Amino acid sequence: MKAEYHTLGCKLNFSETSTIGKMLRDRGVETAAEGERPDIIVVNTCSVTEVADKKGRQLVRRLARQWPDATLVVTGCYAQLKPEQLAGMDGVDIVLGNNEKLRISQYLDRWLETHSPIAATTPWGEIKEFAPSCERGDRTRYFLKVQDGCDYYCTYCTIPFARGRSRSGSVSEIVEIARGVAAEGGREIVITGVNIGDFGRHPASDEQQREDFFTLLRELDKVEGIERYRISSIEPNLLTEEIIHWIAEESRTVMPHFHIPLQAGSDAVLKLMNRRYDTDLFRSRIELIKKLMPDAFIGIDIIAGARGETDDEWLKGLEFVDSLPVTRLHVFPYSERPGTKALQLAHAVSQEEKHRRVAELMKISERKHAAFIAEQTGKEAKVLWEAPHHGAKIMHGWTENYIRVEAPYRPELVNMVTTVTLNKDIISDEQ
């Protein structure tokens, strides 16, 4: 049998999809080549916005039409939040919530035996299990899931309902996985999760929190053979000054590359969102990073047009964002999500105005990123090279501070670190 895999959304989803692929390969299910007829199709969905839901539905419909005889499995956050909607779509055979996705083999066995449709989810409040995953798929970098779920309940967000309570593995368990990556020849690991700064919670066993994210980082830093770790995303209130100083002054492996969600540049809007910091704290974290690591790449998430974001608060937020020494903005128009408390807030922003605000933020992002690249041009940088995709003649790699570079394909460089001089001929526009 052959299977193909499709992932929408975050790096955590990618890690889990890769783990599903490994589980099925261990059972003799090969990965289908491009264009080859699959017997099984796995779609790992996202539901962070209505656009994500729409992309999920479109992908499922296309695959069902393209491969009508394949067993179609849909999992992920959309499957957790709206299993009935997906189960009712033509061609969908199995719908699995997030708690069930890494038990896909047993559901496939049941389907192959009975050919009866399956829809299995666990209520979000009862999701307490943690299943680590660490895979690279067809990439050089590994994606290591260290945490899942979220207890923050921001007013605009459905992720706690899609992913359940915050929970994680133990430090020793995660470190052992990293040692396994090193034994396979892996050099870089991206640390992923829903709220990784909250690492250390174990609701399944009702244990007191005895470990934290900083402890995990320090133990991972000791793993021989791993040269790079990247923190995929971390809340600003959980990225402590102590962690920043340690990365800058002591860490051997954690890269000067940060992704920190801001969501709004106005204190009033942050309060409406139920975020756990204000703009003063956010600025202090960004400025400390740039003071200690001037070449650091800093990406921030921001939502345009959230409920309660009046014209005055929008202008305050825009001025704040423009004043930050960051590298790039990841901008999202606010999306109304059913069941969230944000729907009770006054002052809804029109779609037209949301898109206008997105455009303004993107201009700031483009200007800041261009300035960052100009600052880095001419400097030497260490690049970890990845294999080209689908037989391309150009390979790419990433500097320590997350600049993508390209060069003619040389197979001996794959998974190797070399030093290059950054210039316009090798810096890639694609990120």
CSV table of C-alpha atoms in Angstrom, one decimal:
chain,number,residue,atom,x,y,z
A,1,MET,CA,0.0,0.0,0.0
A,2,LYS,CA,1.0,3.6,-0.6
A,3,ALA,CA,0.1,6.8,1.2
A,4,GLU,CA,0.4,10.5,0.6
A,5,TYR,CA,0.4,13.2,3.3
A,6,HIS,CA,-0.8,16.8,3.3
A,7,THR,CA,-0.2,19.3,6.1
A,8,LEU,CA,-1.9,22.6,6.7
A,9,GLY,CA,-0.8,25.1,9.4
A,10,CYS,CA,2.0,25.1,11.9
A,11,LYS,CA,5.3,23.4,12.4
A,12,LEU,CA,3.7,21.3,15.1
A,13,ASN,CA,1.4,19.8,12.5
A,14,PHE,CA,4.3,19.1,10.3
A,15,SER,CA,6.1,17.3,13.0
A,16,GLU,CA,3.0,15.2,13.7
A,17,THR,CA,2.3,14.4,10.1
A,18,SER,CA,5.9,13.2,9.7
A,19,THR,CA,5.5,11.0,12.7
A,20,ILE,CA,2.3,9.5,11.2
A,21,GLY,CA,4.2,8.8,8.0
A,22,LYS,CA,7.0,7.0,9.9
A,23,MET,CA,4.4,5.0,11.8
A,24,LEU,CA,2.7,3.8,8.6
A,25,ARG,CA,6.1,3.1,6.9
A,26,ASP,CA,7.0,0.9,9.9
A,27,ARG,CA,3.9,-1.1,9.0
A,28,GLY,CA,4.9,-1.5,5.4
A,29,VAL,CA,3.0,1.5,3.9
A,30,GLU,CA,5.2,3.2,1.4
A,31,THR,CA,5.1,7.0,0.7
A,32,ALA,CA,3.6,7.6,-2.7
A,33,ALA,CA,5.8,9.3,-5.2
A,34,GLU,CA,4.5,12.6,-6.7
A,35,GLY,CA,1.6,11.7,-9.1
A,36,GLU,CA,1.5,8.1,-8.0
A,37,ARG,CA,-1.9,6.7,-7.0
A,38,PRO,CA,-2.2,6.5,-3.2
A,39,ASP,CA,-4.2,3.9,-1.3
A,40,ILE,CA,-4.3,6.1,1.8
A,41,ILE,CA,-4.4,9.9,2.0
A,42,VAL,CA,-3.8,11.7,5.3
A,43,VAL,CA,-4.8,15.4,5.6
A,44,ASN,CA,-3.6,17.1,8.8
A,45,THR,CA,-5.7,20.3,9.1
A,46,CYS,CA,-5.5,23.7,10.7
A,47,SER,CA,-8.3,25.8,12.1
A,48,VAL,CA,-6.6,28.9,13.4
A,49,THR,CA,-8.8,31.1,11.1
A,50,GLU,CA,-11.8,30.7,8.8
A,51,VAL,CA,-9.4,30.9,5.9
A,52,ALA,CA,-7.6,27.8,7.3
A,53,ASP,CA,-10.9,26.0,7.5
A,54,LYS,CA,-11.7,26.9,3.9
A,55,LYS,CA,-8.4,25.7,2.7
A,56,GLY,CA,-8.9,22.4,4.5
A,57,ARG,CA,-12.3,21.9,2.9
A,58,GLN,CA,-11.0,22.8,-0.6
A,59,LEU,CA,-8.0,20.4,-0.2
A,60,VAL,CA,-10.3,17.5,1.0
A,61,ARG,CA,-12.7,18.0,-1.9
A,62,ARG,CA,-9.9,18.1,-4.5
A,63,LEU,CA,-8.3,15.0,-3.1
A,64,ALA,CA,-11.6,13.1,-3.0
A,65,ARG,CA,-12.2,13.9,-6.6
A,66,GLN,CA,-8.7,13.1,-7.7
A,67,TRP,CA,-8.4,9.8,-5.9
A,68,PRO,CA,-11.9,8.5,-5.3
A,69,ASP,CA,-10.8,5.0,-4.4
A,70,ALA,CA,-8.3,6.0,-1.8
A,71,THR,CA,-9.0,5.9,2.0
A,72,LEU,CA,-9.2,9.5,3.0
A,73,VAL,CA,-8.2,10.3,6.6
A,74,VAL,CA,-8.7,13.9,7.9
A,75,THR,CA,-7.2,14.9,11.3
A,76,GLY,CA,-5.9,18.0,13.0
A,77,CYS,CA,-7.5,21.0,14.6
A,78,TYR,CA,-10.4,21.4,12.1
A,79,ALA,CA,-11.2,17.7,12.6
A,80,GLN,CA,-11.2,18.2,16.4
A,81,LEU,CA,-13.4,21.3,16.3
A,82,LYS,CA,-15.9,20.3,13.5
A,83,PRO,CA,-15.8,16.5,13.1
A,84,GLU,CA,-19.4,16.2,11.9
A,85,GLN,CA,-18.8,18.8,9.1
A,86,LEU,CA,-15.8,16.9,7.8
A,87,ALA,CA,-17.4,13.4,8.2
A,88,GLY,CA,-20.3,14.6,6.1
A,89,MET,CA,-18.1,15.5,3.1
A,90,ASP,CA,-18.1,13.2,0.1
A,91,GLY,CA,-15.1,10.9,0.1
A,92,VAL,CA,-14.0,11.3,3.7
A,93,ASP,CA,-13.7,7.9,5.4
A,94,ILE,CA,-12.0,8.6,8.7
A,95,VAL,CA,-12.0,11.7,10.9
A,96,LEU,CA,-9.7,11.8,13.9
A,97,GLY,CA,-9.3,14.4,16.5
A,98,ASN,CA,-5.9,15.6,17.8
A,99,ASN,CA,-5.9,13.1,20.6
A,100,GLU,CA,-6.5,10.2,18.1
A,101,LYS,CA,-4.2,11.2,15.3
A,102,LEU,CA,-1.1,9.3,16.5
A,103,ARG,CA,-3.3,6.2,16.9
A,104,ILE,CA,-4.1,6.3,13.2
A,105,SER,CA,-2.9,2.7,12.6
A,106,GLN,CA,-5.6,1.2,14.8
A,107,TYR,CA,-8.3,3.2,13.0
A,108,LEU,CA,-7.0,2.3,9.6
A,109,ASP,CA,-7.1,-1.4,10.7
A,110,ARG,CA,-10.7,-1.0,11.7
A,111,TRP,CA,-11.6,0.7,8.5
A,112,LEU,CA,-9.9,-1.9,6.3
A,113,GLU,CA,-11.8,-4.6,8.2
A,114,THR,CA,-15.3,-3.0,8.2
A,115,HIS,CA,-15.2,-0.1,5.6
A,116,SER,CA,-17.6,1.7,8.0
A,117,PRO,CA,-17.0,5.4,8.3
A,118,ILE,CA,-15.1,6.5,11.5
A,119,ALA,CA,-15.3,9.8,13.4
A,120,ALA,CA,-13.3,9.7,16.7
A,121,THR,CA,-12.6,12.7,18.9
A,122,THR,CA,-12.0,13.3,22.6
A,123,PRO,CA,-13.7,16.3,24.3
A,124,TRP,CA,-11.1,19.0,24.6
A,125,GLY,CA,-11.4,19.2,28.4
A,126,GLU,CA,-10.5,15.5,28.6
A,127,ILE,CA,-7.4,15.7,26.4
A,128,LYS,CA,-4.5,15.0,28.8
A,129,GLU,CA,-2.2,12.6,27.0
A,130,PHE,CA,1.0,13.8,25.6
A,131,ALA,CA,2.6,12.1,22.6
A,132,PRO,CA,6.1,13.4,21.6
A,133,SER,CA,7.0,13.4,17.9
A,134,CYS,CA,10.2,14.2,16.1
A,135,GLU,CA,10.6,13.9,12.4
A,136,ARG,CA,12.2,15.6,9.5
A,137,GLY,CA,10.1,14.4,6.5
A,138,ASP,CA,12.1,15.3,3.4
A,139,ARG,CA,14.0,18.1,5.2
A,140,THR,CA,17.4,18.3,6.9
A,141,ARG,CA,16.0,20.0,10.0
A,142,TYR,CA,14.1,17.9,12.6
A,143,PHE,CA,10.9,19.2,14.2
A,144,LEU,CA,10.6,18.1,17.8
A,145,LYS,CA,7.3,18.4,19.6
A,146,VAL,CA,8.0,19.1,23.3
A,147,GLN,CA,4.6,20.5,24.4
A,148,ASP,CA,0.9,20.5,23.4
A,149,GLY,CA,-2.3,22.3,24.3
A,150,CYS,CA,-2.8,25.7,25.9
A,151,ASP,CA,-4.3,27.0,29.1
A,152,TYR,CA,-4.2,30.7,28.1
A,153,TYR,CA,-7.7,31.1,26.6
A,154,CYS,CA,-7.1,34.3,24.6
A,155,THR,CA,-10.6,35.7,23.7
A,156,TYR,CA,-10.1,35.3,20.0
A,157,CYS,CA,-8.6,31.8,19.9
A,158,THR,CA,-10.0,28.3,19.5
A,159,ILE,CA,-6.7,26.5,20.0
A,160,PRO,CA,-7.3,25.4,23.6
A,161,PHE,CA,-10.5,23.8,22.4
A,162,ALA,CA,-8.7,22.1,19.5
A,163,ARG,CA,-5.6,21.0,21.4
A,164,GLY,CA,-6.7,20.6,25.0
A,165,ARG,CA,-4.9,21.4,28.2
A,166,SER,CA,-1.2,22.4,28.3
A,167,ARG,CA,0.9,19.3,28.7
A,168,SER,CA,4.4,18.1,27.9
A,169,GLY,CA,6.8,15.3,28.2
A,170,SER,CA,9.6,15.1,30.7
A,171,VAL,CA,13.0,16.7,30.2
A,172,SER,CA,14.7,13.3,30.2
A,173,GLU,CA,12.2,12.0,27.6
A,174,ILE,CA,12.8,14.9,25.2
A,175,VAL,CA,16.6,14.9,25.7
A,176,GLU,CA,16.6,11.2,24.8
A,177,ILE,CA,14.8,11.9,21.6
A,178,ALA,CA,17.3,14.6,20.7
A,179,ARG,CA,20.1,12.1,21.3
A,180,GLY,CA,18.4,9.8,18.8
A,181,VAL,CA,18.4,12.7,16.3
A,182,ALA,CA,22.1,13.2,16.8
A,183,ALA,CA,22.7,9.4,16.3
A,184,GLU,CA,20.9,9.6,12.9
A,185,GLY,CA,23.2,12.4,11.9
A,186,GLY,CA,20.8,15.3,12.5
A,187,ARG,CA,22.4,18.7,13.2
A,188,GLU,CA,19.4,21.0,13.7
A,189,ILE,CA,16.2,20.7,15.7
A,190,VAL,CA,13.3,23.1,15.6
A,191,ILE,CA,11.5,23.0,19.1
A,192,THR,CA,7.8,23.0,18.5
A,193,GLY,CA,4.6,23.0,20.5
A,194,VAL,CA,1.4,25.1,21.0
A,195,ASN,CA,2.8,27.1,23.9
A,196,ILE,CA,6.3,25.8,24.4
A,197,GLY,CA,7.2,28.3,27.1
A,198,ASP,CA,4.7,26.6,29.3
A,199,PHE,CA,6.6,23.4,29.1
A,200,GLY,CA,6.6,21.2,32.3
A,201,ARG,CA,2.9,20.6,32.9
A,202,HIS,CA,1.7,17.0,33.3
A,203,PRO,CA,-2.1,17.0,33.8
A,204,ALA,CA,-2.5,13.3,33.0
A,205,SER,CA,-0.7,12.4,36.2
A,206,ASP,CA,-1.8,15.5,38.3
A,207,GLU,CA,1.9,16.0,39.2
A,208,GLN,CA,3.1,19.4,40.3
A,209,GLN,CA,5.1,21.3,37.7
A,210,ARG,CA,8.7,20.5,38.6
A,211,GLU,CA,10.4,21.3,35.2
A,212,ASP,CA,10.3,24.3,33.0
A,213,PHE,CA,11.3,25.4,29.5
A,214,PHE,CA,14.6,26.9,30.6
A,215,THR,CA,15.6,23.6,32.2
A,216,LEU,CA,14.7,21.8,29.0
A,217,LEU,CA,16.8,24.3,26.9
A,218,ARG,CA,19.9,23.8,29.2
A,219,GLU,CA,19.7,20.0,29.0
A,220,LEU,CA,19.2,20.0,25.2
A,221,ASP,CA,22.2,22.3,24.9
A,222,LYS,CA,24.3,19.5,26.3
A,223,VAL,CA,23.4,16.9,23.7
A,224,GLU,CA,26.5,16.1,21.7
A,225,GLY,CA,26.1,16.1,17.9
A,226,ILE,CA,23.3,18.7,17.8
A,227,GLU,CA,24.7,22.0,16.5
A,228,ARG,CA,21.5,24.1,16.3
A,229,TYR,CA,18.2,24.5,18.0
A,230,ARG,CA,15.5,26.9,17.0
A,231,ILE,CA,12.6,28.0,19.2
A,232,SER,CA,9.6,27.9,16.9
A,233,SER,CA,7.5,30.5,18.8
A,234,ILE,CA,7.3,31.6,22.4
A,235,GLU,CA,5.0,33.9,24.3
A,236,PRO,CA,6.8,37.2,25.4
A,237,ASN,CA,5.9,36.7,29.0
A,238,LEU,CA,7.5,33.3,29.0
A,239,LEU,CA,10.7,34.4,27.2
A,240,THR,CA,12.3,35.6,30.3
A,241,GLU,CA,15.3,37.9,30.6
A,242,GLU,CA,17.2,35.0,32.1
A,243,ILE,CA,16.6,32.8,29.0
A,244,ILE,CA,17.6,35.7,26.7
A,245,HIS,CA,20.9,36.3,28.6
A,246,TRP,CA,21.6,32.5,28.6
A,247,ILE,CA,21.1,32.2,24.8
A,248,ALA,CA,23.3,35.2,24.2
A,249,GLU,CA,26.1,34.5,26.7
A,250,GLU,CA,26.2,30.8,27.4
A,251,SER,CA,24.3,28.5,25.0
A,252,ARG,CA,26.3,26.5,22.6
A,253,THR,CA,23.4,25.7,20.3
A,254,VAL,CA,20.3,27.9,20.5
A,255,MET,CA,20.2,30.1,17.5
A,256,PRO,CA,19.7,33.9,17.5
A,257,HIS,CA,16.3,33.5,15.9
A,258,PHE,CA,13.1,34.4,17.7
A,259,HIS,CA,9.4,34.2,16.8
A,260,ILE,CA,7.4,36.1,19.4
A,261,PRO,CA,3.6,36.7,19.1
A,262,LEU,CA,2.6,40.3,19.7
A,263,GLN,CA,-1.0,40.2,18.3
A,264,ALA,CA,-1.7,43.9,19.0
A,265,GLY,CA,0.4,47.0,19.6
A,266,SER,CA,-2.2,48.6,21.8
A,267,ASP,CA,-2.5,47.9,25.5
A,268,ALA,CA,-6.2,48.3,25.4
A,269,VAL,CA,-6.6,45.7,22.7
A,270,LEU,CA,-4.2,43.4,24.4
A,271,LYS,CA,-6.3,43.5,27.4
A,272,LEU,CA,-9.5,42.7,25.4
A,273,MET,CA,-7.6,39.8,23.9
A,274,ASN,CA,-6.7,38.5,27.4
A,275,ARG,CA,-3.0,38.5,26.5
A,276,ARG,CA,-0.7,38.2,29.5
A,277,TYR,CA,1.7,41.1,28.9
A,278,ASP,CA,1.6,44.7,27.8
A,279,THR,CA,3.6,46.7,25.3
A,280,ASP,CA,6.2,47.8,27.8
A,281,LEU,CA,7.1,44.2,28.6
A,282,PHE,CA,7.1,43.3,24.9
A,283,ARG,CA,9.4,46.2,24.0
A,284,SER,CA,11.7,45.3,26.8
A,285,ARG,CA,12.1,41.7,25.5
A,286,ILE,CA,12.8,42.8,21.9
A,287,GLU,CA,15.3,45.5,22.9
A,288,LEU,CA,17.2,43.1,25.2
A,289,ILE,CA,17.5,40.6,22.4
A,290,LYS,CA,18.9,43.2,20.0
A,291,LYS,CA,21.2,44.6,22.7
A,292,LEU,CA,22.7,41.2,23.4
A,293,MET,CA,22.4,39.7,19.9
A,294,PRO,CA,22.4,42.6,17.4
A,295,ASP,CA,22.2,40.2,14.4
A,296,ALA,CA,19.2,38.2,15.7
A,297,PHE,CA,16.3,37.6,13.5
A,298,ILE,CA,13.0,38.5,15.3
A,299,GLY,CA,9.7,37.7,13.8
A,300,ILE,CA,6.4,38.8,15.4
A,301,ASP,CA,2.8,37.8,14.9
A,302,ILE,CA,0.2,40.5,14.7
A,303,ILE,CA,-3.6,40.4,14.1
A,304,ALA,CA,-5.1,43.2,12.1
A,305,GLY,CA,-8.7,44.4,12.8
A,306,ALA,CA,-9.5,42.5,16.0
A,307,ARG,CA,-12.8,43.3,17.7
A,308,GLY,CA,-12.3,46.3,19.9
A,309,GLU,CA,-9.5,47.7,17.7
A,310,THR,CA,-10.9,51.2,17.1
A,311,ASP,CA,-9.3,53.6,14.8
A,312,ASP,CA,-7.4,55.3,17.7
A,313,GLU,CA,-6.1,52.0,19.1
A,314,TRP,CA,-5.1,50.8,15.6
A,315,LEU,CA,-3.0,54.0,15.1
A,316,LYS,CA,-1.4,53.5,18.5
A,317,GLY,CA,-0.6,49.9,17.6
A,318,LEU,CA,0.8,50.8,14.2
A,319,GLU,CA,3.1,53.4,15.7
A,320,PHE,CA,4.3,50.9,18.3
A,321,VAL,CA,5.0,48.1,15.8
A,322,ASP,CA,6.9,50.5,13.5
A,323,SER,CA,9.1,51.6,16.4
A,324,LEU,CA,10.2,48.0,17.3
A,325,PRO,CA,13.6,46.8,16.1
A,326,VAL,CA,12.2,43.6,14.6
A,327,THR,CA,12.9,41.8,11.4
A,328,ARG,CA,9.6,40.6,9.9
A,329,LEU,CA,5.9,40.7,10.7
A,330,HIS,CA,3.6,37.7,10.3
A,331,VAL,CA,0.3,39.4,9.7
A,332,PHE,CA,-3.2,37.9,9.9
A,333,PRO,CA,-6.6,39.6,9.4
A,334,TYR,CA,-8.8,38.9,12.5
A,335,SER,CA,-11.1,36.0,11.9
A,336,GLU,CA,-14.3,35.5,13.8
A,337,ARG,CA,-14.2,32.1,15.5
A,338,PRO,CA,-17.4,30.4,16.7
A,339,GLY,CA,-17.5,30.0,20.5
A,340,THR,CA,-14.9,32.5,21.3
A,341,LYS,CA,-15.5,35.3,23.9
A,342,ALA,CA,-14.3,37.9,21.4
A,343,LEU,CA,-17.7,37.7,19.7
A,344,GLN,CA,-19.1,39.5,22.7
A,345,LEU,CA,-16.9,42.5,22.3
A,346,ALA,CA,-18.1,45.7,20.7
A,347,HIS,CA,-16.7,47.4,17.7
A,348,ALA,CA,-16.3,44.9,14.8
A,349,VAL,CA,-13.9,46.0,12.1
A,350,SER,CA,-15.2,45.7,8.5
A,351,GLN,CA,-13.5,43.2,6.1
A,352,GLU,CA,-12.4,46.1,3.9
A,353,GLU,CA,-10.7,47.9,6.8
A,354,LYS,CA,-9.1,44.7,8.0
A,355,HIS,CA,-7.4,44.2,4.6
A,356,ARG,CA,-6.3,47.8,4.5
A,357,ARG,CA,-4.7,47.4,7.9
A,358,VAL,CA,-3.0,44.2,6.8
A,359,ALA,CA,-1.6,46.0,3.8
A,360,GLU,CA,-0.1,48.8,6.0
A,361,LEU,CA,1.5,46.2,8.3
A,362,MET,CA,2.9,44.3,5.4
A,363,LYS,CA,4.6,47.5,4.1
A,364,ILE,CA,6.3,47.9,7.5
A,365,SER,CA,7.3,44.2,7.4
A,366,GLU,CA,8.8,44.5,3.9
A,367,ARG,CA,10.8,47.7,4.9
A,368,LYS,CA,12.1,46.1,8.1
A,369,HIS,CA,13.1,42.9,6.4
A,370,ALA,CA,14.9,44.8,3.6
A,371,ALA,CA,16.8,46.8,6.2
A,372,PHE,CA,17.8,43.6,8.1
A,373,ILE,CA,19.1,42.0,4.9
A,374,ALA,CA,21.0,45.2,4.0
A,375,GLU,CA,22.7,45.1,7.5
A,376,GLN,CA,23.7,41.5,7.0
A,377,THR,CA,25.0,41.8,3.5
A,378,GLY,CA,28.7,41.5,3.3
A,379,LYS,CA,29.0,39.5,6.6
A,380,GLU,CA,30.1,35.9,6.9
A,381,ALA,CA,27.5,33.4,8.0
A,382,LYS,CA,27.3,29.7,8.7
A,383,VAL,CA,24.8,27.9,6.6
A,384,LEU,CA,23.2,24.4,7.1
A,385,TRP,CA,22.4,23.2,3.6
A,386,GLU,CA,19.2,21.2,2.7
A,387,ALA,CA,18.6,19.0,-0.3
A,388,PRO,CA,16.7,20.5,-3.3
A,389,HIS,CA,13.1,19.5,-3.8
A,390,HIS,CA,11.9,17.4,-6.7
A,391,GLY,CA,15.2,17.2,-8.5
A,392,ALA,CA,15.8,21.0,-8.6
A,393,LYS,CA,19.3,22.2,-9.5
A,394,ILE,CA,19.4,24.8,-6.8
A,395,MET,CA,19.8,23.9,-3.1
A,396,HIS,CA,19.1,26.2,-0.2
A,397,GLY,CA,20.1,26.6,3.4
A,398,TRP,CA,19.7,28.7,6.5
A,399,THR,CA,22.1,30.9,8.4
A,400,GLU,CA,22.1,30.9,12.2
A,401,ASN,CA,19.9,34.0,12.2
A,402,TYR,CA,17.5,32.6,9.6
A,403,ILE,CA,18.5,34.1,6.4
A,404,ARG,CA,17.7,31.8,3.5
A,405,VAL,CA,20.5,31.4,0.9
A,406,GLU,CA,20.7,29.5,-2.3
A,407,ALA,CA,23.5,27.9,-4.3
A,408,PRO,CA,23.9,25.4,-7.2
A,409,TYR,CA,23.2,21.9,-6.0
A,410,ARG,CA,26.2,20.0,-4.6
A,411,PRO,CA,25.1,16.7,-3.0
A,412,GLU,CA,28.1,16.6,-0.7
A,413,LEU,CA,26.9,19.7,1.0
A,414,VAL,CA,23.5,18.4,2.1
A,415,ASN,CA,23.3,18.4,6.0
A,416,MET,CA,26.7,20.1,6.1
A,417,VAL,CA,27.5,23.5,7.6
A,418,THR,CA,29.7,25.8,5.6
A,419,THR,CA,30.7,29.5,5.9
A,420,VAL,CA,29.5,31.9,3.2
A,421,THR,CA,29.7,35.6,2.6
A,422,LEU,CA,26.2,37.0,2.3
A,423,ASN,CA,25.5,38.9,-0.9
A,424,LYS,CA,22.7,39.5,-3.3
A,425,ASP,CA,23.7,36.6,-5.5
A,426,ILE,CA,23.0,34.0,-2.8
A,427,ILE,CA,20.4,35.6,-0.5
A,428,SER,CA,17.0,34.2,-1.4
A,429,ASP,CA,13.8,36.3,-1.6
A,430,GLU,CA,11.8,33.2,-0.5
A,431,GLN,CA,11.4,32.7,3.2
